[in-house]
Amino acid sequence: MAAPTLQQPSYLLANLKADSTTKPLLQRCQDLVKIIDEYPAKELHLIFPWLVESVFGSLDGVIAGWNLRLLQSRSNEYNIVMEFLNPSGPMMKLVYKLQAEDYKYEIPVSYLPGPVKACIQEGVLPDCPLFHNKLQFPLSGLTLSLALNPFEYFMFSLAYCLITPKNSPPGQHGSSADSAYFVLVDTYLKYFLPSEGSVAPSPFDSRGSVSAPSPRSSGVSFAGYGVHSPSLLKHHIFHQPSVNADPSAQEIWRSETLLQMFVEIWLHHYSLEMYQKLQSPQEPFTPTEEHVLVVRLLVKHLHAFSNSLKPEQLSASPSAHSHTHPSPLEEFKRVVVQRFVQQKLYLFLQHCFSYWPLDASFRAVLETWLSYIQPWRYTEEKSNPQTDPNRAVPDKWELFVQENLLIYTKLFQVFLNRAIRTDLVNAKNALMVFRVSKVFAQQNLTEMIQKGEQLFLEPEHVLHHRQPRGYLTPSQGGSYLSSRQRVVTDMVFRVKSHVYALEGQDCQYKQMFGTELRGAIMKLIQIIAQARQTAKRISDHSNEVAANNSFLSWFGLGSSDLNNTFFGAETEESGECVKKTHEFLDRALDNLCQIFKLNQGQLTQLISNLCSAQDDGNCKQLPDCVQGENGLILTDLGRRQIINGLRRFDIQYQGDPELQPIRSYENALLVRLFYRISSLLNDRFGDHMSTLCSRPDFLGRLSRHYFTDPASGTKQRQSPASPRTPGSDRRPRLSLRPLASYRTMLLLLLLYVLGALLSLGPVSSTVLILGAGFLYGLFMAVFGHKLKSH
């Protein structure tokens, strides 16, 4: 079919474009419902690309469409949009109507994920069957494109909407999980990948069904998709194989298309070759937190979909001789996670673990990983309210753990490296460490992982000796143990195939329970102990501030600390948050001891020694540094000490005292007003002030008390990297800034009230206050140096 741009101009399309700028959304949707019902496919074919772009936005992000990712449930347009885009709604009716006529719509190859685009540009057939037999070679120009059928085109636009840059209007914020896009994706997953029953047939096609555009051939099975064996030959795209219709595949082609499109667009942005070369030919794709949350939704639903498989179908072997064959949907459930998602999700998570910022937003990535490695949470038993949260992992999940060994062990090691560099005094970061330790501390899970590692480390020569014997029956001279040996051989082969498929044949596997990682665990335990001690100091400091402060603190009579917070702590890390940090870190330590079988006595001794060393005054020392050309340079240990609040530099303000930031206990208007007045006086009488302050007699001492004299102050230490100034050009000056303090104003107010009670007028009170100030100055001029010496 020719591209829509080559068709005759459509008056229907022109009218719809005009209405899109004048009519409200409700009326536009009502008009579209009538058009979809009444117009033939030939006319609808011309408006379909424009309508999809109007809904989901353009692929380059210039056209925002209906802003599904920003549309919240409280909006008036929310229900209108959801009803129109429902899997059984008018939009899908249009898709099925066009699907029956075999129309095609082009997507430029440049918008495909990086690895897929690279394969096509290199002339290699992508591994995903979704992109087979779709390539369109241009008659002129260099723009390659894929010709997709209406259902594929719609699902591509739906999936691509998530990774298009989102421009939020000012002041418009909302939860991603409450957006129309998030709910719409969830609805489509439940409709096309149902946990109960089968996929509903299309109710809109007059012939009763919609034919699958490119079903798998008999030679392309589920088992072959997603498995990257080094021995497989890559097919050249200029010799694309022909695909014969398979009637049994008609039942689930929509489910398979939706899943492949979601996985390819959301996850397939990284390849094994990219990580082996440690570089990418282009800027790597950076997912957003919203993107990761939708991926987690996909992972959770796929586990529920796969776990809804009937037990007899789950245990049945594809090669078993049986008169009852599983339906295509049941076969799809059996292989959906391993064949379609595993490798791409592993590389996606590996990239996020390595490059995500060290802040609390990593929680979305963490929970996605934890959701994937706990498929037992998404079974029918989960709905039982009596389920014990600490129950052991059922033995039936041992196969899943073995087939996903790297996603448990490798990603745990990457997370460990993140945790060591993270501020664990922050309650949100401490919670993440606790969450991971809690998951891996589940009963039986550690043993399953250890068994998987032992199977992978099984020597190759042992397998070659075992395998021939494994297929001998007792009548042929074998033993009854041969069947067990064959099972072990199959398990070893399965684990090795998984690791080599995800990491390549030359991967260097690092054991999760080996000596090297055990050392890293001990390092993490030390950092956790340091963070606990820092949290304790923050808690003690907060309690002292709360006890010392009163209602007069608003006037500055309480602590002079700017925010009443401890160095190294954020605003949220006080009070209850610090208590939560303590709880999370304590429980994380217990879980780590359980996972790695650590000696509780040695651990207690290590923590007590660390705490006593800190109490002896280590926290008052400078962070760990080395001497460089331009001064001291922080080491990695020093950075961790600063992050966890264990040590700090003695930072003091070394600029002009009059230009310090306005404090919370000062009136900003008065500070600026008094600064201008004092500046005028200092400019006019500065020489006289300098002359008076330079006198060695009593008058000089009195002048130095009333006028700020930088030369008489104590010399402050400078940072090693701060520039050395040859001298200070500041002279003695009059400073009126203390009068702008709420503390001073309150004190003056109380003195005037006291004067009024003693029947003194304002003038008399002012004279007495100035006289008291002068007498205080005389006292300090006479006895000030003696008081300082003591």
PDB file of N, CA and C in Angstrom, residues 542-609:
ATOM      1  N   SER A 542      19.864  17.088  68.036  1.00  0.00           N
ATOM      2  CA  SER A 542      18.503  17.595  67.842  1.00  0.00           C
ATOM      3  C   SER A 542      17.757  17.658  69.163  1.00  0.00           C
ATOM      4  N   ASN A 543      17.967  16.659  70.008  1.00  0.00           N
ATOM      5  CA  ASN A 543      17.299  16.656  71.315  1.00  0.00           C
ATOM      6  C   ASN A 543      17.792  17.810  72.183  1.00  0.00           C
ATOM      7  N   GLU A 544      19.099  18.087  72.125  1.00  0.00           N
ATOM      8  CA  GLU A 544      19.643  19.202  72.909  1.00  0.00           C
ATOM      9  C   GLU A 544      19.079  20.536  72.433  1.00  0.00           C
ATOM     10  N   VAL A 545      19.027  20.698  71.110  1.00  0.00           N
ATOM     11  CA  VAL A 545      18.488  21.952  70.563  1.00  0.00           C
ATOM     12  C   VAL A 545      17.032  22.114  70.952  1.00  0.00           C
ATOM     13  N   ALA A 546      16.253  21.003  70.861  1.00  0.00           N
ATOM     14  CA  ALA A 546      14.833  21.084  71.223  1.00  0.00           C
ATOM     15  C   ALA A 546      14.651  21.404  72.697  1.00  0.00           C
ATOM     16  N   ALA A 547      15.555  20.883  73.553  1.00  0.00           N
ATOM     17  CA  ALA A 547      15.437  21.147  74.987  1.00  0.00           C
ATOM     18  C   ALA A 547      15.839  22.572  75.336  1.00  0.00           C
ATOM     19  N   ASN A 548      16.835  23.129  74.650  1.00  0.00           N
ATOM     20  CA  ASN A 548      17.335  24.465  74.975  1.00  0.00           C
ATOM     21  C   ASN A 548      16.479  25.589  74.409  1.00  0.00           C
ATOM     22  N   ASN A 549      15.827  25.291  73.279  1.00  0.00           N
ATOM     23  CA  ASN A 549      15.047  26.350  72.622  1.00  0.00           C
ATOM     24  C   ASN A 549      13.696  26.536  73.309  1.00  0.00           C
ATOM     25  N   SER A 550      13.178  27.709  73.226  1.00  0.00           N
ATOM     26  CA  SER A 550      11.854  28.022  73.762  1.00  0.00           C
ATOM     27  C   SER A 550      11.135  28.884  72.741  1.00  0.00           C
ATOM     28  N   PHE A 551      10.004  29.407  73.177  1.00  0.00           N
ATOM     29  CA  PHE A 551       9.263  30.258  72.241  1.00  0.00           C
ATOM     30  C   PHE A 551      10.027  31.520  71.882  1.00  0.00           C
ATOM     31  N   LEU A 552      11.046  31.874  72.693  1.00  0.00           N
ATOM     32  CA  LEU A 552      11.830  33.064  72.393  1.00  0.00           C
ATOM     33  C   LEU A 552      12.828  32.836  71.271  1.00  0.00           C
ATOM     34  N   SER A 553      12.946  31.543  70.777  1.00  0.00           N
ATOM     35  CA  SER A 553      13.906  31.277  69.703  1.00  0.00           C
ATOM     36  C   SER A 553      13.548  32.030  68.433  1.00  0.00           C
ATOM     37  N   TRP A 554      12.252  32.385  68.297  1.00  0.00           N
ATOM     38  CA  TRP A 554      11.869  33.159  67.105  1.00  0.00           C
ATOM     39  C   TRP A 554      12.569  34.503  67.086  1.00  0.00           C
ATOM     40  N   PHE A 555      12.887  34.996  68.298  1.00  0.00           N
ATOM     41  CA  PHE A 555      13.576  36.268  68.401  1.00  0.00           C
ATOM     42  C   PHE A 555      15.083  36.112  68.392  1.00  0.00           C
ATOM     43  N   GLY A 556      15.569  34.879  68.258  1.00  0.00           N
ATOM     44  CA  GLY A 556      17.003  34.673  68.203  1.00  0.00           C
ATOM     45  C   GLY A 556      17.625  34.421  69.554  1.00  0.00           C
ATOM     46  N   LEU A 557      16.814  34.185  70.610  1.00  0.00           N
ATOM     47  CA  LEU A 557      17.378  33.936  71.919  1.00  0.00           C
ATOM     48  C   LEU A 557      17.749  32.487  72.113  1.00  0.00           C
ATOM     49  N   GLY A 558      17.375  31.631  71.157  1.00  0.00           N
ATOM     50  CA  GLY A 558      17.745  30.228  71.250  1.00  0.00           C
ATOM     51  C   GLY A 558      19.081  29.997  70.593  1.00  0.00           C
ATOM     52  N   SER A 559      19.199  28.808  69.988  1.00  0.00           N
ATOM     53  CA  SER A 559      20.461  28.465  69.326  1.00  0.00           C
ATOM     54  C   SER A 559      20.679  29.366  68.132  1.00  0.00           C
ATOM     55  N   SER A 560      21.911  29.783  67.924  1.00  0.00           N
ATOM     56  CA  SER A 560      22.228  30.649  66.780  1.00  0.00           C
ATOM     57  C   SER A 560      22.476  29.860  65.519  1.00  0.00           C
ATOM     58  N   ASP A 561      22.324  28.537  65.570  1.00  0.00           N
ATOM     59  CA  ASP A 561      22.504  27.718  64.372  1.00  0.00           C
ATOM     60  C   ASP A 561      21.430  28.093  63.362  1.00  0.00           C
ATOM     61  N   LEU A 562      21.823  28.196  62.102  1.00  0.00           N
ATOM     62  CA  LEU A 562      20.907  28.729  61.094  1.00  0.00           C
ATOM     63  C   LEU A 562      19.639  27.919  60.994  1.00  0.00           C
ATOM     64  N   ASN A 563      19.747  26.610  60.916  1.00  0.00           N
ATOM     65  CA  ASN A 563      18.585  25.761  60.718  1.00  0.00           C
ATOM     66  C   ASN A 563      18.395  24.750  61.843  1.00  0.00           C
ATOM     67  N   ASN A 564      19.173  24.900  62.926  1.00  0.00           N
ATOM     68  CA  ASN A 564      19.115  23.954  64.041  1.00  0.00           C
ATOM     69  C   ASN A 564      19.340  22.526  63.563  1.00  0.00           C
ATOM     70  N   THR A 565      20.222  22.350  62.613  1.00  0.00           N
ATOM     71  CA  THR A 565      20.528  21.021  62.095  1.00  0.00           C
ATOM     72  C   THR A 565      21.992  20.733  62.320  1.00  0.00           C
ATOM     73  N   PHE A 566      22.306  19.440  62.273  1.00  0.00           N
ATOM     74  CA  PHE A 566      23.671  18.979  62.500  1.00  0.00           C
ATOM     75  C   PHE A 566      24.405  18.924  61.184  1.00  0.00           C
ATOM     76  N   PHE A 567      25.692  19.161  61.238  1.00  0.00           N
ATOM     77  CA  PHE A 567      26.476  19.105  59.999  1.00  0.00           C
ATOM     78  C   PHE A 567      26.361  17.707  59.394  1.00  0.00           C
ATOM     79  N   GLY A 568      26.147  17.653  58.100  1.00  0.00           N
ATOM     80  CA  GLY A 568      26.038  16.362  57.423  1.00  0.00           C
ATOM     81  C   GLY A 568      24.630  15.848  57.341  1.00  0.00           C
ATOM     82  N   ALA A 569      23.678  16.505  57.972  1.00  0.00           N
ATOM     83  CA  ALA A 569      22.295  16.041  57.958  1.00  0.00           C
ATOM     84  C   ALA A 569      21.445  16.968  57.120  1.00  0.00           C
ATOM     85  N   GLU A 570      20.503  16.378  56.387  1.00  0.00           N
ATOM     86  CA  GLU A 570      19.574  17.182  55.628  1.00  0.00           C
ATOM     87  C   GLU A 570      18.422  17.590  56.536  1.00  0.00           C
ATOM     88  N   THR A 571      17.563  18.490  56.031  1.00  0.00           N
ATOM     89  CA  THR A 571      16.476  18.994  56.844  1.00  0.00           C
ATOM     90  C   THR A 571      15.551  17.880  57.299  1.00  0.00           C
ATOM     91  N   GLU A 572      15.333  16.891  56.404  1.00  0.00           N
ATOM     92  CA  GLU A 572      14.413  15.816  56.736  1.00  0.00           C
ATOM     93  C   GLU A 572      15.029  14.810  57.700  1.00  0.00           C
ATOM     94  N   GLU A 573      16.325  14.891  57.930  1.00  0.00           N
ATOM     95  CA  GLU A 573      17.005  13.887  58.728  1.00  0.00           C
ATOM     96  C   GLU A 573      17.136  14.334  60.175  1.00  0.00           C
ATOM     97  N   SER A 574      16.019  14.586  60.796  1.00  0.00           N
ATOM     98  CA  SER A 574      16.014  14.918  62.200  1.00  0.00           C
ATOM     99  C   SER A 574      14.771  14.293  62.804  1.00  0.00           C
ATOM    100  N   GLY A 575      14.806  14.097  64.113  1.00  0.00           N
ATOM    101  CA  GLY A 575      13.634  13.559  64.776  1.00  0.00           C
ATOM    102  C   GLY A 575      13.336  12.141  64.351  1.00  0.00           C
ATOM    103  N   GLU A 576      12.104  11.960  63.814  1.00  0.00           N
ATOM    104  CA  GLU A 576      11.642  10.621  63.465  1.00  0.00           C
ATOM    105  C   GLU A 576      12.470   9.987  62.359  1.00  0.00           C
ATOM    106  N   CYS A 577      12.965  10.803  61.412  1.00  0.00           N
ATOM    107  CA  CYS A 577      13.746  10.244  60.302  1.00  0.00           C
ATOM    108  C   CYS A 577      15.033   9.590  60.811  1.00  0.00           C
ATOM    109  N   VAL A 578      15.668  10.207  61.816  1.00  0.00           N
ATOM    110  CA  VAL A 578      16.891   9.632  62.361  1.00  0.00           C
ATOM    111  C   VAL A 578      16.589   8.317  63.077  1.00  0.00           C
ATOM    112  N   LYS A 579      15.449   8.271  63.767  1.00  0.00           N
ATOM    113  CA  LYS A 579      15.053   7.019  64.422  1.00  0.00           C
ATOM    114  C   LYS A 579      14.824   5.921  63.390  1.00  0.00           C
ATOM    115  N   LYS A 580      14.219   6.286  62.253  1.00  0.00           N
ATOM    116  CA  LYS A 580      14.017   5.299  61.187  1.00  0.00           C
ATOM    117  C   LYS A 580      15.359   4.831  60.629  1.00  0.00           C
ATOM    118  N   THR A 581      16.300   5.769  60.496  1.00  0.00           N
ATOM    119  CA  THR A 581      17.629   5.378  60.017  1.00  0.00           C
ATOM    120  C   THR A 581      18.237   4.324  60.928  1.00  0.00           C
ATOM    121  N   HIS A 582      18.157   4.549  62.227  1.00  0.00           N
ATOM    122  CA  HIS A 582      18.667   3.582  63.198  1.00  0.00           C
ATOM    123  C   HIS A 582      18.013   2.221  62.989  1.00  0.00           C
ATOM    124  N   GLU A 583      16.692   2.230  62.865  1.00  0.00           N
ATOM    125  CA  GLU A 583      15.954   0.967  62.734  1.00  0.00           C
ATOM    126  C   GLU A 583      16.328   0.237  61.446  1.00  0.00           C
ATOM    127  N   PHE A 584      16.370   0.968  60.330  1.00  0.00           N
ATOM    128  CA  PHE A 584      16.695   0.342  59.048  1.00  0.00           C
ATOM    129  C   PHE A 584      18.100  -0.247  59.059  1.00  0.00           C
ATOM    130  N   LEU A 585      19.068   0.501  59.576  1.00  0.00           N
ATOM    131  CA  LEU A 585      20.450   0.036  59.575  1.00  0.00           C
ATOM    132  C   LEU A 585      20.646  -1.144  60.530  1.00  0.00           C
ATOM    133  N   ASP A 586      19.982  -1.126  61.683  1.00  0.00           N
ATOM    134  CA  ASP A 586      20.086  -2.248  62.613  1.00  0.00           C
ATOM    135  C   ASP A 586      19.545  -3.533  61.983  1.00  0.00           C
ATOM    136  N   ARG A 587      18.404  -3.425  61.347  1.00  0.00           N
ATOM    137  CA  ARG A 587      17.809  -4.615  60.720  1.00  0.00           C
ATOM    138  C   ARG A 587      18.614  -5.060  59.504  1.00  0.00           C
ATOM    139  N   ALA A 588      19.200  -4.094  58.791  1.00  0.00           N
ATOM    140  CA  ALA A 588      20.056  -4.466  57.657  1.00  0.00           C
ATOM    141  C   ALA A 588      21.275  -5.244  58.130  1.00  0.00           C
ATOM    142  N   LEU A 589      21.868  -4.833  59.246  1.00  0.00           N
ATOM    143  CA  LEU A 589      23.012  -5.564  59.797  1.00  0.00           C
ATOM    144  C   LEU A 589      22.625  -6.997  60.160  1.00  0.00           C
ATOM    145  N   ASP A 590      21.469  -7.160  60.792  1.00  0.00           N
ATOM    146  CA  ASP A 590      21.011  -8.514  61.143  1.00  0.00           C
ATOM    147  C   ASP A 590      20.814  -9.370  59.896  1.00  0.00           C
ATOM    148  N   ASN A 591      20.232  -8.780  58.863  1.00  0.00           N
ATOM    149  CA  ASN A 591      19.988  -9.544  57.630  1.00  0.00           C
ATOM    150  C   ASN A 591      21.290  -9.920  56.936  1.00  0.00           C
ATOM    151  N   LEU A 592      22.261  -8.998  56.906  1.00  0.00           N
ATOM    152  CA  LEU A 592      23.546  -9.299  56.274  1.00  0.00           C
ATOM    153  C   LEU A 592      24.266 -10.424  57.019  1.00  0.00           C
ATOM    154  N   CYS A 593      24.170 -10.418  58.346  1.00  0.00           N
ATOM    155  CA  CYS A 593      24.772 -11.514  59.120  1.00  0.00           C
ATOM    156  C   CYS A 593      24.122 -12.850  58.769  1.00  0.00           C
ATOM    157  N   GLN A 594      22.810 -12.827  58.559  1.00  0.00           N
ATOM    158  CA  GLN A 594      22.099 -14.056  58.218  1.00  0.00           C
ATOM    159  C   GLN A 594      22.447 -14.526  56.809  1.00  0.00           C
ATOM    160  N   ILE A 595      22.563 -13.597  55.865  1.00  0.00           N
ATOM    161  CA  ILE A 595      22.830 -13.974  54.474  1.00  0.00           C
ATOM    162  C   ILE A 595      24.222 -14.568  54.327  1.00  0.00           C
ATOM    163  N   PHE A 596      25.216 -13.897  54.914  1.00  0.00           N
ATOM    164  CA  PHE A 596      26.610 -14.289  54.704  1.00  0.00           C
ATOM    165  C   PHE A 596      27.205 -15.067  55.882  1.00  0.00           C
ATOM    166  N   LYS A 597      26.325 -15.517  56.806  1.00  0.00           N
ATOM    167  CA  LYS A 597      26.756 -16.372  57.927  1.00  0.00           C
ATOM    168  C   LYS A 597      27.915 -15.728  58.702  1.00  0.00           C
ATOM    169  N   LEU A 598      27.740 -14.467  59.070  1.00  0.00           N
ATOM    170  CA  LEU A 598      28.783 -13.753  59.803  1.00  0.00           C
ATOM    171  C   LEU A 598      28.683 -14.054  61.290  1.00  0.00           C
ATOM    172  N   ASN A 599      29.840 -14.054  61.954  1.00  0.00           N
ATOM    173  CA  ASN A 599      29.902 -14.303  63.387  1.00  0.00           C
ATOM    174  C   ASN A 599      29.392 -13.076  64.134  1.00  0.00           C
ATOM    175  N   GLN A 600      28.323 -13.269  64.908  1.00  0.00           N
ATOM    176  CA  GLN A 600      27.701 -12.138  65.597  1.00  0.00           C
ATOM    177  C   GLN A 600      28.637 -11.517  66.623  1.00  0.00           C
ATOM    178  N   GLY A 601      29.461 -12.339  67.289  1.00  0.00           N
ATOM    179  CA  GLY A 601      30.383 -11.804  68.286  1.00  0.00           C
ATOM    180  C   GLY A 601      31.440 -10.910  67.669  1.00  0.00           C
ATOM    181  N   GLN A 602      32.037 -11.378  66.553  1.00  0.00           N
ATOM    182  CA  GLN A 602      33.049 -10.565  65.876  1.00  0.00           C
ATOM    183  C   GLN A 602      32.442  -9.269  65.348  1.00  0.00           C
ATOM    184  N   LEU A 603      31.209  -9.365  64.854  1.00  0.00           N
ATOM    185  CA  LEU A 603      30.548  -8.173  64.320  1.00  0.00           C
ATOM    186  C   LEU A 603      30.303  -7.151  65.432  1.00  0.00           C
ATOM    187  N   THR A 604      29.857  -7.631  66.581  1.00  0.00           N
ATOM    188  CA  THR A 604      29.616  -6.725  67.711  1.00  0.00           C
ATOM    189  C   THR A 604      30.910  -6.063  68.165  1.00  0.00           C
ATOM    190  N   GLN A 605      31.999  -6.840  68.201  1.00  0.00           N
ATOM    191  CA  GLN A 605      33.292  -6.289  68.600  1.00  0.00           C
ATOM    192  C   GLN A 605      33.772  -5.240  67.606  1.00  0.00           C
ATOM    193  N   LEU A 606      33.574  -5.515  66.288  1.00  0.00           N
ATOM    194  CA  LEU A 606      33.974  -4.566  65.252  1.00  0.00           C
ATOM    195  C   LEU A 606      33.228  -3.249  65.401  1.00  0.00           C
ATOM    196  N   ILE A 607      31.933  -3.317  65.630  1.00  0.00           N
ATOM    197  CA  ILE A 607      31.115  -2.107  65.749  1.00  0.00           C
ATOM    198  C   ILE A 607      31.487  -1.334  67.008  1.00  0.00           C
ATOM    199  N   SER A 608      31.700  -2.047  68.119  1.00  0.00           N
ATOM    200  CA  SER A 608      32.049  -1.360  69.370  1.00  0.00           C
ATOM    201  C   SER A 608      33.403  -0.671  69.271  1.00  0.00           C
ATOM    202  N   ASN A 609      34.369  -1.327  68.618  1.00  0.00           N
ATOM    203  CA  ASN A 609      35.688  -0.704  68.425  1.00  0.00           C
ATOM    204  C   ASN A 609      35.575   0.553  67.571  1.00  0.00           C
TER     205      ASN A 609
END
